[in-house]
């Protein structure tokens, strides 16, 4: 080979490597025997911002229909706290093969503009769960550490093992500025920490089936989640309290439109008289914007903190015409609701 061309090729390759930049691995890799205390706090502020009800072409006041309702009071807040102590056994294939989890706190509280408020703690508080990976079932087996615990399996069987935010990690090594996305059920799992979304949807499907509800809940939930996507960007490292932590920026600006007309029409058709003719339109428009960041300890192999805020708006436009034996009626509901969510998570 011509020496000059060989030298130029080597120089070009070296320049390309320099241009691409070094790759970093943001991966879950805690050491066996590690114990982490984790806390997830969620607060939500919700409000019904607009409501218009019409019947036979006339706009109606909900109060005139006998409803004790004031739009100014149609708001509320909800808080959710989950704190656990995780003791890791063997780690295999990027996840725990065995995990002992003690539930310190699992509680929710609410208040409404109507003056109602309350809080409730889960029966599983104070108990320890043992997660063991079952390769044949491709799932975790969950059991209570104490056989004497007076806790019903329904109180913990839908609790997800992954409280490490592993679903938010990139699949490959990344350079500063690289981005990736998560969506669907992974996104839903981030929004509801501690809930096994797949098990919850399966349970809802079974309950709907037993109640003869002609709605495919799995299809509906997947269609809702389809447009929900978070964009994650590796922003390099930051020194925090003497540690060099990896920074992952969280963003998302997405919209989703759902036409539920056929689904709801099928659900109510069984209750309508045979001679009735129904024309129905139910459309839901949703939009959300998310911002935040996650700090990851690359050396210890786990997240340190995550802060995220999300603003969510939903508009419902439902209209229907009914002709029952020559008597025609029409009505509609237009509503707009909004929610602001704040999520904080820590692990140490």
XYZ file of C-alpha atoms in Angstrom:
348
model
C 0.000 0.000 0.000
C 1.177 3.507 -0.772
C 2.592 4.892 2.494
C 1.218 8.361 1.858
C -2.354 7.079 1.366
C -2.031 4.787 4.407
C -0.961 7.761 6.524
C -3.860 9.890 5.221
C -6.319 7.068 5.958
C -5.037 6.723 9.516
C -5.262 10.484 10.031
C -8.818 10.548 8.699
C -9.871 7.673 10.966
C -8.290 9.369 13.970
C -10.070 12.610 13.137
C -13.382 10.776 12.817
C -12.971 9.225 16.242
C -12.135 12.623 17.676
C -15.192 14.129 15.999
C -17.575 11.431 17.305
C -16.237 11.841 20.831
C -15.923 9.361 23.681
C -18.788 7.067 24.563
C -20.116 6.659 28.118
C -22.172 3.825 29.560
C -25.187 4.859 31.595
C -26.206 1.485 32.955
C -27.607 -0.185 36.025
C -24.755 -2.044 37.725
C -25.084 -2.045 41.520
C -22.821 -4.428 43.402
C -24.239 -7.523 45.067
C -24.978 -6.741 48.698
C -25.749 -3.069 48.049
C -28.509 -1.462 50.120
C -30.300 1.630 48.790
C -32.948 3.795 50.417
C -35.290 5.194 47.763
C -38.032 7.771 47.938
C -40.620 8.732 45.314
C -42.843 11.737 45.956
C -45.560 12.842 43.558
C -47.909 15.801 43.826
C -50.663 16.705 41.380
C -52.896 19.744 41.080
C -55.994 19.172 38.941
C -58.809 21.432 37.815
C -61.850 21.420 35.561
C -61.318 24.633 33.619
C -64.384 24.705 31.424
C -67.680 22.844 31.095
C -70.518 23.400 28.624
C -73.590 21.163 28.606
C -76.213 21.451 25.876
C -79.561 19.757 25.253
C -81.692 20.171 22.153
C -79.669 23.185 21.101
C -79.854 24.956 24.461
C -76.900 25.482 26.794
C -77.659 24.272 30.316
C -76.337 25.338 33.695
C -75.407 22.238 35.765
C -76.990 23.935 38.792
C -80.280 24.158 36.879
C -80.170 20.391 36.476
C -80.138 19.924 40.246
C -76.373 19.442 40.524
C -74.590 21.048 43.468
C -71.770 22.268 41.297
C -69.583 25.337 40.971
C -66.838 25.362 38.355
C -64.636 27.416 40.696
C -64.661 24.497 43.160
C -63.939 21.849 40.520
C -60.324 21.347 41.482
C -58.263 19.157 43.728
C -54.846 17.883 44.673
C -53.363 14.441 45.155
C -50.117 13.363 46.777
C -48.367 9.991 46.674
C -45.346 8.867 48.677
C -43.440 5.606 48.268
C -40.254 4.987 50.239
C -38.427 1.667 50.371
C -35.159 0.061 51.433
C -33.811 -2.274 48.733
C -31.223 -4.962 49.495
C -29.727 -6.414 46.318
C -28.771 -10.041 46.004
C -27.274 -11.443 42.832
C -27.309 -9.196 39.742
C -27.705 -10.885 36.356
C -28.421 -9.613 32.836
C -28.629 -6.013 33.988
C -31.277 -6.566 36.688
C -31.563 -8.088 40.163
C -31.946 -11.845 40.239
C -33.016 -11.472 43.878
C -34.152 -8.376 45.749
C -35.414 -7.807 49.293
C -37.593 -4.701 49.561
C -38.860 -3.243 52.823
C -41.802 -0.867 52.365
C -41.310 2.052 54.747
C -44.072 4.298 53.387
C -46.824 3.799 50.845
C -49.572 6.374 51.236
C -51.757 8.774 49.334
C -53.595 11.924 50.314
C -56.102 14.135 48.575
C -58.103 17.327 48.904
C -60.795 18.901 46.753
C -62.232 22.346 46.177
C -65.499 21.041 47.637
C -63.780 20.744 51.026
C -63.178 16.999 51.057
C -59.766 15.667 52.117
C -58.188 12.516 53.434
C -55.226 10.183 53.432
C -54.668 6.451 53.465
C -51.683 4.175 54.019
C -51.316 0.774 52.373
C -51.472 -2.409 54.498
C -48.086 -3.423 53.076
C -46.264 -0.682 55.017
C -43.581 -2.145 57.278
C -43.447 -5.464 55.439
C -40.603 -6.913 53.369
C -41.109 -8.337 49.890
C -38.739 -10.768 48.203
C -38.459 -10.587 44.397
C -36.903 -13.587 42.652
C -36.392 -13.696 38.892
C -38.088 -16.690 37.229
C -36.422 -17.211 33.849
C -39.053 -19.706 32.663
C -41.914 -17.306 33.391
C -39.849 -14.298 32.277
C -41.125 -12.465 35.346
C -40.461 -11.912 39.029
C -42.019 -14.131 41.666
C -43.046 -12.044 44.690
C -43.571 -13.255 48.226
C -43.657 -11.844 51.719
C -40.521 -12.340 53.775
C -42.645 -13.161 56.833
C -45.201 -15.955 56.670
C -46.962 -14.460 59.688
C -47.747 -11.129 58.005
C -51.486 -10.477 57.843
C -51.337 -9.015 54.336
C -53.460 -10.064 51.385
C -51.506 -10.875 48.184
C -53.704 -8.324 46.383
C -51.920 -5.639 48.419
C -48.554 -6.316 46.764
C -48.880 -8.555 43.707
C -48.988 -5.548 41.343
C -45.962 -3.813 42.865
C -43.251 -3.526 40.208
C -39.706 -4.599 40.981
C -38.069 -1.815 38.962
C -37.682 1.208 41.207
C -34.263 1.844 39.641
C -35.620 3.784 36.630
C -33.945 1.248 34.359
C -36.526 1.830 31.621
C -35.171 5.385 31.225
C -31.647 4.268 30.356
C -30.206 4.209 26.821
C -29.816 0.824 25.159
C -26.252 1.597 24.031
C -23.290 3.726 25.028
C -23.840 7.434 24.488
C -21.866 10.589 23.811
C -22.759 13.978 25.198
C -25.740 15.326 23.260
C -27.120 11.911 22.266
C -30.880 11.465 22.710
C -33.281 8.523 22.925
C -36.963 8.081 23.742
C -39.211 5.954 25.900
C -42.945 5.628 25.454
C -45.956 3.397 25.840
C -46.060 1.240 28.942
C -42.487 2.181 29.897
C -43.637 5.789 30.013
C -46.680 4.855 32.091
C -44.426 3.000 34.542
C -42.367 6.161 35.049
C -45.529 8.160 35.746
C -46.777 5.656 38.341
C -43.703 4.424 40.277
C -44.119 1.057 41.916
C -46.986 -0.117 39.707
C -46.523 -3.072 37.376
C -48.405 -1.597 34.416
C -48.720 -4.902 32.540
C -50.273 -6.660 35.542
C -52.594 -3.728 36.194
C -53.890 -3.730 32.617
C -54.338 -7.527 32.681
C -56.325 -7.250 35.925
C -58.498 -4.458 34.519
C -59.191 -6.542 31.408
C -60.226 -9.508 33.515
C -62.503 -7.371 35.682
C -64.111 -5.792 32.626
C -64.619 -9.219 31.078
C -66.260 -10.578 34.229
C -68.555 -7.575 34.267
C -69.511 -8.054 30.626
C -68.153 -4.644 29.678
C -67.677 -4.616 25.876
C -64.541 -2.474 25.993
C -61.043 -3.727 25.243
C -59.238 -1.977 28.073
C -55.821 -3.175 26.946
C -56.380 -1.729 23.484
C -57.688 1.501 25.023
C -54.754 1.925 27.440
C -52.226 1.163 24.717
C -53.854 3.718 22.428
C -53.621 6.299 25.227
C -49.966 5.483 25.839
C -49.079 5.397 22.137
C -48.635 9.142 21.866
C -46.901 9.549 25.229
C -43.156 9.825 24.648
C -40.338 11.230 26.753
C -37.144 12.410 25.081
C -34.009 11.823 27.141
C -30.676 13.470 26.394
C -27.256 12.701 27.850
C -25.807 16.056 28.935
C -22.392 14.899 30.190
C -21.290 14.928 33.813
C -21.620 17.273 36.785
C -19.747 17.441 40.082
C -22.193 17.096 42.983
C -20.921 16.824 46.563
C -17.587 15.471 45.422
C -19.082 12.933 42.998
C -19.026 13.029 39.226
C -22.608 12.272 38.204
C -24.043 11.669 34.752
C -26.803 14.089 33.748
C -29.815 12.985 31.724
C -32.144 15.775 30.651
C -35.850 14.952 30.448
C -38.143 16.578 27.903
C -41.329 15.865 26.063
C -43.966 17.760 24.136
C -46.610 15.467 22.770
C -50.244 15.325 21.692
C -52.727 12.513 21.369
C -56.245 12.432 19.899
C -58.597 9.574 20.747
C -61.874 8.872 18.974
C -63.904 6.738 21.394
C -67.168 6.993 19.475
C -67.393 3.364 18.331
C -66.131 1.971 21.638
C -68.688 3.854 23.744
C -71.514 3.283 21.266
C -70.889 -0.446 21.485
C -70.848 -0.254 25.273
C -74.246 1.489 25.528
C -76.034 -0.158 22.609
C -77.093 -3.141 24.717
C -79.011 -0.792 27.049
C -80.851 1.023 24.250
C -84.314 -0.053 23.026
C -84.259 -1.896 19.677
C -86.155 0.872 17.879
C -83.703 3.582 18.974
C -81.267 5.102 16.513
C -78.130 6.627 18.031
C -75.443 8.792 16.445
C -72.538 9.436 18.795
C -69.231 11.290 18.648
C -66.752 11.254 21.552
C -63.322 12.736 20.914
C -60.625 13.373 23.514
C -57.664 15.620 22.766
C -54.694 15.416 25.106
C -51.488 17.415 25.213
C -48.595 17.345 27.682
C -45.212 18.930 28.221
C -42.532 17.476 30.486
C -39.225 18.870 31.753
C -36.650 17.660 34.252
C -33.411 15.779 34.763
C -32.017 12.604 36.262
C -28.614 12.292 37.918
C -26.907 8.912 37.607
C -23.902 7.602 39.522
C -21.954 5.778 36.823
C -19.477 4.319 39.297
C -22.081 2.895 41.683
C -24.452 2.017 38.810
C -27.703 3.560 40.063
C -29.753 6.766 39.917
C -29.187 9.407 42.571
C -32.101 11.716 41.878
C -34.811 12.528 39.381
C -36.856 15.725 39.199
C -39.631 16.035 36.667
C -42.590 18.331 36.078
C -45.417 17.743 33.652
C -48.308 19.929 32.493
C -51.243 18.034 31.055
C -54.383 19.336 29.288
C -57.378 17.257 28.184
C -60.325 18.457 26.082
C -63.446 16.294 25.729
C -66.020 16.885 23.000
C -68.983 14.494 23.253
C -72.116 14.852 21.126
C -75.025 12.562 20.454
C -78.358 12.354 18.641
C -81.059 9.870 19.601
C -84.216 9.037 17.719
C -86.465 6.752 19.755
C -89.775 5.976 18.130
C -89.914 9.299 16.303
C -88.877 11.350 19.329
C -85.564 13.050 18.543
C -83.157 14.453 21.108
C -79.630 15.751 20.942
C -77.082 16.795 23.516
C -73.439 17.473 24.058
C -70.706 18.042 26.609
C -67.572 20.101 26.095
C -65.052 20.026 28.924
C -61.469 21.071 29.463
C -59.338 19.851 32.371
C -55.711 20.440 33.316
C -53.154 18.917 35.653
C -49.722 19.924 36.924
C -47.560 17.090 38.247
C -44.304 17.307 40.195
C -42.182 14.184 40.727
C -39.110 13.868 42.929
C -37.127 10.690 43.429
C -33.917 9.964 45.347
C -31.721 6.949 46.027
C -28.857 6.794 48.510
